[in-house]
Amino acid sequence: MARTKTRIAQVGIGGRAGMFLDAVMGPYKDRTRLVGVCDINRTRMEAVMERYRKRNKYPKVPMYGADAFEKMLAERKVQRVVVTTMDRTHDDYICRAMEAGCDVITEKPMTIDAPRCQRILDTVERTGRDLTVTFNYRYSPRNSKVKEILQSGEIGDVLSVHFEWLLDTKHGADYFRRWHRDKANSGGLLVHKSTHHFDLVNWWLDSTPETVFAMGRLAFYGRENAEKRGMTRFYSRATGHPVAQDDPFALHLDRDERLKAMYLDAEVEDGYQRDQSVFGYNISTEDTLGVLVRYRNQAILTYSLNAHCPWEGFRVMFNGTKGRLELNVAENSYVSTSKDDINLAENLEKEKEVKLQVPVILVQKHWQKPREVTYESAKGGHGGGDVRLLRDVFEGAGDDPLRRAAGHLDGAWSILTGVAGNLAIATGLPVRTRDLVRLP
Ligand SMILES: NC(=O)c1ccc[n+]([C@@H]2O[C@H](COP(=O)([O-])OP(=O)(O)OC[C@H]3O[C@@H](n4cnc5c(N)ncnc54)[C@H](O)[C@@H]3O)[C@@H](O)[C@H]2O)c1
């Protein structure tokens, strides 16, 4: 008997949209039907849809402007909405879709601040709709392995976690070229980026953040910091500017067909410039951050995020009552300044795993020699996490002993550390997450 296909619509047809488009037009086309797409920018939407439709030999999908979102939901009898817009608009689309009777899949971060978060929680409660937050990092085999080891009790109760995340001068810089550079759009990196990391810690520890303190500043990017380091020649956007020609931080939209079609040719509609100088004015997002968190189970987290490192990856150390677990991951070993590599293009989100000099996962019990833990590695974005995540999202999570599927409460807890951290940075005082939103 033929399966009834879930009628899916997607809003926000930019860079990240492709992962979901490829999934619904490819491996999940027997379970889903993409019945509509929506974006504020028609030129970009058309460019992206053409690319994925051709690649997957998929029929034409009706396109709607942002002012016709509800019309799309009604006209196309949509059952599930995928939200891949700019962060600050997530809450609005999530809530409007749920009010219209749809379930929702949203990209991280679920949203960017406490009032928006409360609106989502209230809407879920009122409508009873289902909200999935796509935390792909939970699914990367090495991160799943860590969960398995912690869950087995091998290192006992976790007393403290030390977590360092490094973004390199290619990927890290990208958050300072476009909308993320304005904290009002993304909640800053402590929400936009760290939502992944705080979600991992919440999930690994099976606990929730209680008290948060943070410090952070724009210390590397931005005009003033560059001037202090002796830079004297500047530009506001890279494409076509003589000063940007040999700047390894520059993104040249006209040197990459895909980026040109998606962003340069589309900017006439909304003024979205994808290639701004990372050493420009008016950057409100911090690039250097430190956070201290006490969890409900009393574990203490020390966390740092730097967006200007020579290599990209992360190190996490768990100290337990019976021993210690270390996770060391290099996603990119260095940033090349070769002309071909300057544009981000396709490989922006692709992982290039390069082994560090230390094992990826190391467990050491008290009084014993360290044990290197092997895990089944996987290909694809985010350490192989993207492919596995999509399987859960479109086929259902089933009875996963690692409980990787994430809903609205996980989404909320994952942003609350960053939201509280932002408040702590602004006030200089520790913040209790319970004072921010009403959560069960
Ligand atoms: N999970 C991950 O690893 C991962 C990776 C990349 C991006 N993301 C997330 O995906 C989302 C999109 O990021 P991106 O890199 O694709 O950005 P992007 O700028 O390339 O695309 C965003 C799209 O949203 C559209 N948009 C903006 N405001 C809108 C509105 N009010 N109504 C309708 N459409 C609107 C833009 O026109 C654009 O097409 C973000 O929330 C980001 O956090 C997640």
Tab-separated table of C-alpha atoms and ligand atoms in Angstrom:
chain	number	residue	atom	x	y	z
A	1	MET	CA	0.000	0.000	0.000
A	2	ALA	CA	1.346	3.427	-0.932
A	3	ARG	CA	2.393	5.547	2.048
A	4	THR	CA	0.657	8.915	2.591
A	5	LYS	CA	3.266	11.605	2.145
A	6	THR	CA	3.640	14.386	4.735
A	7	ARG	CA	3.007	17.744	3.081
A	8	ILE	CA	6.006	19.921	3.895
A	9	ALA	CA	6.676	23.618	3.405
A	10	GLN	CA	9.946	25.384	4.087
A	11	VAL	CA	10.553	29.013	5.025
A	12	GLY	CA	13.988	30.665	4.665
A	13	ILE	CA	15.552	29.437	1.434
A	14	GLY	CA	19.194	30.445	1.920
A	15	GLY	CA	22.445	28.608	2.662
A	16	ARG	CA	21.269	26.091	5.248
A	17	ALA	CA	17.981	25.346	3.494
A	18	GLY	CA	19.812	22.951	1.175
A	19	MET	CA	20.300	20.202	3.741
A	20	PHE	CA	16.523	19.859	4.147
A	21	LEU	CA	15.763	20.390	0.439
A	22	ASP	CA	18.178	17.623	-0.510
A	23	ALA	CA	16.562	15.350	2.076
A	24	VAL	CA	12.927	15.873	1.041
A	25	MET	CA	13.759	15.825	-2.670
A	26	GLY	CA	16.098	12.836	-2.300
A	27	PRO	CA	16.183	10.049	0.297
A	28	TYR	CA	12.855	11.025	1.918
A	29	LYS	CA	10.835	11.748	-1.210
A	30	ASP	CA	8.693	8.643	-0.621
A	31	ARG	CA	7.623	9.935	2.799
A	32	THR	CA	7.358	13.659	2.150
A	33	ARG	CA	6.165	16.083	-0.479
A	34	LEU	CA	7.545	19.592	-0.614
A	35	VAL	CA	4.422	21.602	-1.408
A	36	GLY	CA	5.626	25.169	-0.919
A	37	VAL	CA	8.600	27.374	-0.121
A	38	CYS	CA	8.672	30.882	1.276
A	39	ASP	CA	11.280	33.622	1.644
A	40	ILE	CA	11.492	37.364	1.879
A	41	ASN	CA	13.822	37.362	-1.135
A	42	ARG	CA	12.404	35.879	-4.352
A	43	THR	CA	15.649	36.054	-6.351
A	44	ARG	CA	17.510	33.985	-3.766
A	45	MET	CA	14.613	31.571	-3.354
A	46	GLU	CA	14.475	30.989	-7.109
A	47	ALA	CA	18.246	30.494	-7.399
A	48	VAL	CA	18.341	27.993	-4.535
A	49	MET	CA	15.242	26.084	-5.635
A	50	GLU	CA	16.477	25.777	-9.212
A	51	ARG	CA	19.739	24.313	-8.022
A	52	TYR	CA	18.211	21.680	-5.732
A	53	ARG	CA	15.340	20.844	-8.053
A	54	LYS	CA	17.709	20.170	-10.926
A	55	ARG	CA	20.098	18.191	-8.785
A	56	ASN	CA	17.301	15.980	-7.466
A	57	LYS	CA	15.137	15.997	-10.626
A	58	TYR	CA	12.219	17.263	-8.511
A	59	PRO	CA	9.087	18.940	-9.906
A	60	LYS	CA	8.596	22.698	-9.573
A	61	VAL	CA	7.517	23.810	-6.089
A	62	PRO	CA	5.150	26.798	-5.626
A	63	MET	CA	6.964	29.828	-4.167
A	64	TYR	CA	5.492	32.405	-1.777
A	65	GLY	CA	6.690	35.742	-0.445
A	66	ALA	CA	7.046	36.275	3.303
A	67	ASP	CA	3.745	38.198	3.292
A	68	ALA	CA	1.929	35.098	2.022
A	69	PHE	CA	3.114	32.564	4.639
A	70	GLU	CA	-0.373	31.776	6.021
A	71	LYS	CA	-1.755	31.731	2.489
A	72	MET	CA	0.838	29.088	1.593
A	73	LEU	CA	-0.043	26.973	4.633
A	74	ALA	CA	-3.738	27.055	3.812
A	75	GLU	CA	-3.546	26.817	0.024
A	76	ARG	CA	-1.016	23.993	0.028
A	77	LYS	CA	-2.582	22.107	2.982
A	78	VAL	CA	0.757	22.048	4.781
A	79	GLN	CA	1.251	19.578	7.658
A	80	ARG	CA	4.849	20.249	8.671
A	81	VAL	CA	6.933	23.418	8.310
A	82	VAL	CA	10.727	23.566	8.178
A	83	VAL	CA	12.107	26.880	9.491
A	84	THR	CA	15.523	27.882	8.140
A	85	THR	CA	15.274	31.665	8.263
A	86	MET	CA	17.498	34.154	10.057
A	87	ASP	CA	17.468	33.395	13.816
A	88	ARG	CA	15.479	36.365	15.072
A	89	THR	CA	12.516	35.354	12.883
A	90	HIS	CA	12.344	31.696	14.007
A	91	ASP	CA	9.853	32.281	16.831
A	92	ASP	CA	7.432	34.089	14.569
A	93	TYR	CA	7.334	31.349	11.921
A	94	ILE	CA	7.292	28.554	14.505
A	95	CYS	CA	4.310	30.090	16.309
A	96	ARG	CA	2.379	31.084	13.203
A	97	ALA	CA	2.838	27.603	11.739
A	98	MET	CA	1.662	25.932	14.964
A	99	GLU	CA	-1.314	28.296	15.228
A	100	ALA	CA	-2.250	27.193	11.706
A	101	GLY	CA	-2.210	23.546	12.835
A	102	CYS	CA	1.224	22.485	11.556
A	103	ASP	CA	4.058	20.666	13.276
A	104	VAL	CA	7.428	22.365	12.966
A	105	ILE	CA	11.063	21.470	12.443
A	106	THR	CA	13.349	24.400	13.222
A	107	GLU	CA	17.002	25.028	12.736
A	108	LYS	CA	18.972	26.025	15.793
A	109	PRO	CA	18.877	28.261	17.729
A	110	MET	CA	15.210	27.702	18.536
A	111	THR	CA	15.106	31.437	19.165
A	112	ILE	CA	17.345	34.229	20.478
A	113	ASP	CA	15.952	35.655	23.723
A	114	ALA	CA	13.671	34.978	26.689
A	115	PRO	CA	10.439	36.682	25.508
A	116	ARG	CA	10.585	34.881	22.162
A	117	CYS	CA	11.322	31.621	23.963
A	118	GLN	CA	8.312	32.094	26.256
A	119	ARG	CA	6.110	32.774	23.234
A	120	ILE	CA	7.170	29.470	21.688
A	121	LEU	CA	6.666	27.513	24.922
A	122	ASP	CA	3.193	29.022	25.378
A	123	THR	CA	2.239	28.317	21.767
A	124	VAL	CA	3.352	24.680	21.986
A	125	GLU	CA	1.272	24.295	25.120
A	126	ARG	CA	-1.798	25.980	23.676
A	127	THR	CA	-1.754	24.277	20.270
A	128	GLY	CA	-0.359	20.877	21.274
A	129	ARG	CA	1.733	20.853	18.095
A	130	ASP	CA	5.093	19.169	17.844
A	131	LEU	CA	8.338	21.152	17.565
A	132	THR	CA	11.618	19.473	16.592
A	133	VAL	CA	14.912	21.345	17.014
A	134	THR	CA	17.620	19.943	14.762
A	135	PHE	CA	20.622	19.397	16.999
A	136	ASN	CA	22.831	17.620	14.495
A	137	TYR	CA	25.869	17.487	16.799
A	138	ARG	CA	24.148	14.986	19.099
A	139	TYR	CA	24.187	12.567	16.164
A	140	SER	CA	27.861	12.799	15.297
A	141	PRO	CA	29.183	9.312	16.219
A	142	ARG	CA	31.945	10.574	18.521
A	143	ASN	CA	29.490	12.770	20.456
A	144	SER	CA	27.016	9.893	20.690
A	145	LYS	CA	29.855	7.678	21.950
A	146	VAL	CA	30.609	10.159	24.737
A	147	LYS	CA	26.936	10.060	25.759
A	148	GLU	CA	27.080	6.253	25.803
A	149	ILE	CA	30.176	6.210	28.041
A	150	LEU	CA	28.807	8.806	30.461
A	151	GLN	CA	25.476	6.975	30.572
A	152	SER	CA	27.286	3.696	31.362
A	153	GLY	CA	28.649	5.263	34.557
A	154	GLU	CA	32.271	4.410	33.692
A	155	ILE	CA	33.606	7.725	35.045
A	156	GLY	CA	30.961	7.961	37.780
A	157	ASP	CA	28.992	11.132	38.462
A	158	VAL	CA	30.307	14.068	36.457
A	159	LEU	CA	31.438	16.819	38.816
A	160	SER	CA	32.837	19.279	36.294
A	161	VAL	CA	33.167	19.879	32.555
A	162	HIS	CA	35.722	22.003	30.750
A	163	PHE	CA	34.653	22.803	27.197
A	164	GLU	CA	36.638	24.870	24.707
A	165	TRP	CA	35.286	25.594	21.218
A	166	LEU	CA	37.527	27.096	18.533
A	167	LEU	CA	36.198	28.720	15.371
A	168	ASP	CA	38.865	29.468	12.799
A	169	THR	CA	39.540	32.619	10.789
A	170	LYS	CA	37.437	31.230	7.909
A	171	HIS	CA	34.284	29.856	9.521
A	172	GLY	CA	34.560	32.075	12.611
A	173	ALA	CA	35.052	35.154	10.435
A	174	ASP	CA	31.891	34.357	8.500
A	175	TYR	CA	29.748	35.343	11.495
A	176	PHE	CA	31.170	38.852	11.184
A	177	ARG	CA	30.498	39.288	7.464
A	178	ARG	CA	26.721	39.062	7.509
A	179	TRP	CA	23.578	39.280	9.671
A	180	HIS	CA	25.105	37.463	12.662
A	181	ARG	CA	27.384	40.445	13.325
A	182	ASP	CA	24.342	42.253	14.716
A	183	LYS	CA	23.459	40.607	18.016
A	184	ALA	CA	19.831	41.620	17.526
A	185	ASN	CA	19.610	39.126	14.640
A	186	SER	CA	21.296	36.133	16.256
A	187	GLY	CA	21.571	36.617	20.022
A	188	GLY	CA	25.335	36.772	19.482
A	189	LEU	CA	27.561	33.703	19.263
A	190	LEU	CA	26.649	32.694	22.816
A	191	VAL	CA	23.166	31.911	21.487
A	192	HIS	CA	23.654	31.405	17.749
A	193	LYS	CA	26.660	29.113	17.947
A	194	SER	CA	26.890	27.970	21.560
A	195	THR	CA	23.301	26.642	21.511
A	196	HIS	CA	24.904	23.542	19.881
A	197	HIS	CA	27.497	23.260	22.629
A	198	PHE	CA	25.217	23.962	25.583
A	199	ASP	CA	22.730	21.482	24.158
A	200	LEU	CA	25.473	18.853	24.053
A	201	VAL	CA	26.382	19.508	27.690
A	202	ASN	CA	22.725	19.422	28.816
A	203	TRP	CA	22.265	16.144	26.952
A	204	TRP	CA	25.560	14.588	28.002
A	205	LEU	CA	24.940	15.436	31.670
A	206	ASP	CA	21.200	14.806	31.475
A	207	SER	CA	20.771	17.995	33.461
A	208	THR	CA	19.842	21.645	32.980
A	209	PRO	CA	21.735	24.901	33.573
A	210	GLU	CA	20.788	26.722	36.773
A	211	THR	CA	23.146	29.679	37.300
A	212	VAL	CA	25.226	31.369	34.614
A	213	PHE	CA	27.978	33.949	34.640
A	214	ALA	CA	29.777	35.170	31.518
A	215	MET	CA	32.198	37.682	30.159
A	216	GLY	CA	32.754	38.533	26.540
A	217	ARG	CA	33.826	41.229	24.137
A	218	LEU	CA	34.625	41.985	20.547
A	219	ALA	CA	38.373	41.675	20.819
A	220	PHE	CA	39.606	40.606	17.370
A	221	TYR	CA	37.168	41.616	14.606
A	222	GLY	CA	35.800	45.153	14.214
A	223	ARG	CA	37.403	48.349	12.968
A	224	GLU	CA	38.780	49.523	16.291
A	225	ASN	CA	40.576	46.247	17.065
A	226	ALA	CA	42.112	46.181	13.593
A	227	GLU	CA	43.305	49.769	13.942
A	228	LYS	CA	44.904	48.924	17.285
A	229	ARG	CA	46.866	46.170	15.546
A	230	GLY	CA	48.134	48.673	12.960
A	231	MET	CA	45.733	48.084	10.046
A	232	THR	CA	45.306	51.231	7.959
A	233	ARG	CA	43.484	50.173	4.776
A	234	PHE	CA	39.813	49.298	4.980
A	235	TYR	CA	36.737	48.530	2.880
A	236	SER	CA	33.126	48.069	3.857
A	237	ARG	CA	32.337	45.180	1.481
A	238	ALA	CA	34.813	42.893	-0.255
A	239	THR	CA	33.336	42.234	-3.686
A	240	GLY	CA	35.070	44.388	-6.269
A	241	HIS	CA	37.059	46.433	-3.754
A	242	PRO	CA	40.816	46.796	-4.510
A	243	VAL	CA	41.824	46.710	-0.821
A	244	ALA	CA	40.040	43.370	-0.384
A	245	GLN	CA	41.807	41.603	-3.261
A	246	ASP	CA	44.456	39.882	-1.124
A	247	ASP	CA	42.703	39.994	2.209
A	248	PRO	CA	42.378	36.431	3.535
A	249	PHE	CA	39.299	37.559	5.501
A	250	ALA	CA	37.475	38.740	2.381
A	251	LEU	CA	34.628	36.858	0.722
A	252	HIS	CA	34.348	37.689	-2.984
A	253	LEU	CA	30.813	36.961	-4.079
A	254	ASP	CA	31.610	37.490	-7.759
A	255	ARG	CA	34.253	34.733	-7.732
A	256	ASP	CA	31.756	31.979	-6.953
A	257	GLU	CA	28.773	31.314	-9.201
A	258	ARG	CA	26.578	29.939	-6.441
A	259	LEU	CA	27.272	32.761	-3.990
A	260	LYS	CA	26.786	35.325	-6.739
A	261	ALA	CA	23.363	33.950	-7.689
A	262	MET	CA	22.232	33.531	-4.083
A	263	TYR	CA	23.458	36.735	-2.536
A	264	LEU	CA	25.007	39.301	-4.917
A	265	ASP	CA	22.265	39.118	-7.557
A	266	ALA	CA	19.593	39.012	-4.827
A	267	GLU	CA	20.684	41.956	-2.695
A	268	VAL	CA	18.796	44.500	-4.757
A	269	GLU	CA	15.631	43.139	-3.100
A	270	ASP	CA	16.568	43.363	0.580
A	271	GLY	CA	20.016	44.960	0.890
A	272	TYR	CA	21.474	41.803	2.463
A	273	GLN	CA	25.254	42.053	1.979
A	274	ARG	CA	26.932	38.681	2.526
A	275	ASP	CA	30.495	39.973	2.076
A	276	GLN	CA	30.946	42.784	4.601
A	277	SER	CA	34.365	43.471	6.047
A	278	VAL	CA	34.979	41.707	9.354
A	279	PHE	CA	36.962	44.794	10.287
A	280	GLY	CA	34.057	47.150	9.702
A	281	TYR	CA	31.955	49.303	12.025
A	282	ASN	CA	28.817	48.425	13.952
A	283	ILE	CA	29.586	44.868	15.020
A	284	SER	CA	27.740	44.071	18.241
A	285	THR	CA	28.476	40.329	18.396
A	286	GLU	CA	31.344	39.275	20.675
A	287	ASP	CA	34.170	37.099	19.315
A	288	THR	CA	35.853	36.186	22.622
A	289	LEU	CA	33.698	34.594	25.319
A	290	GLY	CA	34.016	32.816	28.645
A	291	VAL	CA	31.121	31.263	30.602
A	292	LEU	CA	30.720	29.614	33.991
A	293	VAL	CA	27.627	27.492	34.650
A	294	ARG	CA	26.288	25.527	37.606
A	295	TYR	CA	23.922	22.731	36.644
A	296	ARG	CA	20.928	21.456	38.523
A	297	ASN	CA	22.919	18.279	39.327
A	298	GLN	CA	25.650	20.537	40.811
A	299	ALA	CA	28.149	19.916	37.979
A	300	ILE	CA	30.218	22.989	37.065
A	301	LEU	CA	30.910	23.930	33.444
A	302	THR	CA	33.718	26.211	32.331
A	303	TYR	CA	33.264	27.108	28.660
A	304	SER	CA	35.075	29.294	26.174
A	305	LEU	CA	34.432	30.273	22.579
A	306	ASN	CA	36.910	32.094	20.362
A	307	ALA	CA	35.984	32.949	16.781
A	308	HIS	CA	39.467	33.835	15.508
A	309	CYS	CA	41.604	30.692	15.916
A	310	PRO	CA	44.143	29.202	13.486
A	311	TRP	CA	42.356	25.826	13.578
A	312	GLU	CA	38.791	24.755	14.198
A	313	GLY	CA	37.404	22.176	16.570
A	314	PHE	CA	36.743	21.512	20.229
A	315	ARG	CA	38.020	19.908	23.408
A	316	VAL	CA	35.774	18.721	26.219
A	317	MET	CA	36.971	17.262	29.512
A	318	PHE	CA	34.653	15.545	31.993
A	319	ASN	CA	35.878	14.984	35.553
A	320	GLY	CA	33.836	12.301	37.308
A	321	THR	CA	33.844	10.552	40.677
A	322	LYS	CA	35.485	7.481	39.101
A	323	GLY	CA	37.703	9.074	36.445
A	324	ARG	CA	37.962	11.413	33.478
A	325	LEU	CA	36.858	11.487	29.860
A	326	GLU	CA	38.495	13.679	27.209
A	327	LEU	CA	37.107	14.471	23.773
A	328	ASN	CA	39.460	16.169	21.284
A	329	VAL	CA	38.205	17.046	17.830
A	330	ALA	CA	39.915	18.964	15.020
A	331	GLU	CA	37.436	19.791	12.263
A	332	ASN	CA	39.886	21.901	10.281
A	333	SER	CA	43.605	21.842	10.938
A	334	TYR	CA	44.417	25.252	9.445
A	335	VAL	CA	43.074	27.957	7.155
A	336	SER	CA	44.750	28.173	3.785
A	337	THR	CA	45.186	31.596	2.210
A	338	SER	CA	45.394	30.107	-1.270
A	339	LYS	CA	43.097	32.061	-3.617
A	340	ASP	CA	40.945	28.981	-4.302
A	341	ASP	CA	40.178	28.545	-0.644
A	342	ILE	CA	39.229	32.107	0.149
A	343	ASN	CA	35.629	31.670	-0.939
A	344	LEU	CA	33.601	29.505	1.366
A	345	ALA	CA	31.203	28.138	-1.216
A	346	GLU	CA	30.194	24.520	-0.844
A	347	ASN	CA	32.642	23.459	1.773
A	348	LEU	CA	31.613	26.069	4.350
A	349	GLU	CA	29.883	23.481	6.492
A	350	LYS	CA	31.864	20.431	5.409
A	351	GLU	CA	34.057	18.855	7.952
A	352	LYS	CA	37.689	18.151	7.241
A	353	GLU	CA	38.644	15.924	10.075
A	354	VAL	CA	42.355	15.978	10.795
A	355	LYS	CA	43.692	13.941	13.654
A	356	LEU	CA	45.196	15.884	16.535
A	357	GLN	CA	48.243	14.485	18.282
A	358	VAL	CA	45.934	13.224	21.030
A	359	PRO	CA	43.255	10.531	20.741
A	360	VAL	CA	39.731	11.719	19.950
A	361	ILE	CA	38.175	9.967	22.948
A	362	LEU	CA	40.227	9.025	25.973
A	363	VAL	CA	38.832	7.541	29.189
A	364	GLN	CA	40.881	7.166	32.331
A	365	LYS	CA	39.557	5.607	35.499
A	366	HIS	CA	41.257	6.334	38.797
A	367	TRP	CA	44.321	4.102	39.385
A	368	GLN	CA	44.223	2.840	35.805
A	369	LYS	CA	46.013	3.518	32.530
A	370	PRO	CA	44.096	5.634	29.967
A	371	ARG	CA	41.928	3.810	27.419
A	372	GLU	CA	41.485	5.150	23.895
A	373	VAL	CA	37.902	4.638	22.758
A	374	THR	CA	37.151	3.830	19.148
A	375	TYR	CA	33.928	4.780	17.448
A	376	GLU	CA	32.445	4.271	14.039
A	377	SER	CA	33.251	7.435	12.077
A	378	ALA	CA	30.789	8.810	9.551
A	379	LYS	CA	30.875	11.059	6.513
A	380	GLY	CA	28.871	14.238	5.986
A	381	GLY	CA	28.294	17.588	7.638
A	382	HIS	CA	28.845	18.088	11.369
A	383	GLY	CA	30.864	14.949	11.947
A	384	GLY	CA	28.336	12.763	10.141
A	385	GLY	CA	25.595	14.159	12.367
A	386	ASP	CA	23.491	15.716	9.586
A	387	VAL	CA	22.650	12.428	7.827
A	388	ARG	CA	21.630	10.654	11.028
A	389	LEU	CA	19.655	13.617	12.255
A	390	LEU	CA	17.630	13.681	9.024
A	391	ARG	CA	16.770	9.999	9.417
A	392	ASP	CA	15.256	10.702	12.857
A	393	VAL	CA	13.483	13.822	11.649
A	394	PHE	CA	11.813	12.197	8.643
A	395	GLU	CA	11.507	8.553	9.708
A	396	GLY	CA	10.929	9.072	13.439
A	397	ALA	CA	13.403	8.574	16.280
A	398	GLY	CA	11.955	5.266	17.498
A	399	ASP	CA	13.313	3.947	20.771
A	400	ASP	CA	16.734	5.611	20.784
A	401	PRO	CA	18.602	4.644	23.991
A	402	LEU	CA	20.667	7.841	23.634
A	403	ARG	CA	17.536	10.038	23.381
A	404	ARG	CA	18.976	12.160	20.595
A	405	ALA	CA	15.770	13.614	19.158
A	406	ALA	CA	15.300	17.099	20.600
A	407	GLY	CA	12.055	18.955	21.208
A	408	HIS	CA	11.018	22.419	22.360
A	409	LEU	CA	12.219	21.957	25.957
A	410	ASP	CA	15.702	20.915	24.782
A	411	GLY	CA	15.602	23.876	22.401
A	412	ALA	CA	14.728	26.204	25.268
A	413	TRP	CA	17.345	24.871	27.682
A	414	SER	CA	20.019	25.021	24.983
A	415	ILE	CA	19.531	28.772	24.487
A	416	LEU	CA	18.996	29.707	28.117
A	417	THR	CA	22.672	29.427	29.022
A	418	GLY	CA	23.520	31.880	26.230
A	419	VAL	CA	20.582	34.178	26.966
A	420	ALA	CA	21.577	34.237	30.654
A	421	GLY	CA	25.219	34.708	29.601
A	422	ASN	CA	24.269	37.742	27.505
A	423	LEU	CA	22.494	39.232	30.494
A	424	ALA	CA	25.495	38.515	32.710
A	425	ILE	CA	27.795	40.241	30.206
A	426	ALA	CA	25.514	43.281	30.201
A	427	THR	CA	25.033	43.506	33.974
A	428	GLY	CA	28.225	41.970	35.377
A	429	LEU	CA	26.067	39.709	37.581
A	430	PRO	CA	25.281	35.987	37.647
A	431	VAL	CA	21.864	35.047	36.222
A	432	ARG	CA	19.459	32.242	37.189
A	433	THR	CA	17.853	30.638	34.156
A	434	ARG	CA	14.627	30.111	36.148
A	435	ASP	CA	14.199	33.893	36.278
A	436	LEU	CA	14.130	34.109	32.486
A	437	VAL	CA	11.249	31.882	31.374
A	438	ARG	CA	8.592	29.596	32.897
A	439	LEU	CA	9.688	26.017	32.308
A	440	PRO	CA	8.418	22.730	33.739
B	1	LIG	N1	22.627	23.355	12.310
B	1	LIG	C1	23.617	23.921	11.697
B	1	LIG	O1	24.698	23.425	11.781
B	1	LIG	C2	23.390	25.177	10.892
B	1	LIG	C3	24.319	25.574	9.925
B	1	LIG	C4	24.066	26.757	9.221
B	1	LIG	C5	22.942	27.509	9.504
B	1	LIG	N2	22.072	27.086	10.458
B	1	LIG	C6	20.864	27.881	10.765
B	1	LIG	O2	20.064	27.990	9.603
B	1	LIG	C7	19.406	29.261	9.580
B	1	LIG	C8	19.679	29.948	8.243
B	1	LIG	O3	21.052	30.256	8.148
B	1	LIG	P1	21.746	30.437	6.720
B	1	LIG	O4	23.192	30.276	6.926
B	1	LIG	O5	21.041	29.612	5.720
B	1	LIG	O6	21.451	31.997	6.436
B	1	LIG	P2	21.159	32.685	5.014
B	1	LIG	O7	21.265	34.118	5.263
B	1	LIG	O8	21.962	32.056	3.944
B	1	LIG	O9	19.640	32.273	4.748
B	1	LIG	C9	18.574	32.776	5.514
B	1	LIG	C10	17.350	32.924	4.615
B	1	LIG	O10	16.260	33.411	5.404
B	1	LIG	C11	15.601	34.412	4.646
B	1	LIG	N3	14.897	35.330	5.541
B	1	LIG	C12	15.402	36.276	6.358
B	1	LIG	N4	14.408	36.902	7.010
B	1	LIG	C13	13.263	36.346	6.596
B	1	LIG	C14	11.891	36.568	6.897
B	1	LIG	N5	11.503	37.489	7.778
B	1	LIG	N6	10.970	35.801	6.285
B	1	LIG	C15	11.331	34.847	5.378
B	1	LIG	N7	12.610	34.593	5.052
B	1	LIG	C16	13.556	35.338	5.645
B	1	LIG	C17	16.706	35.119	3.889
B	1	LIG	O11	16.221	35.839	2.783
B	1	LIG	C18	17.574	33.933	3.492
B	1	LIG	O12	17.195	33.385	2.265
B	1	LIG	C19	19.915	30.025	10.783
B	1	LIG	O13	18.967	29.963	11.815
B	1	LIG	C20	21.171	29.304	11.198
B	1	LIG	O14	21.388	29.333	12.591
B	1	LIG	C21	22.274	25.938	11.133
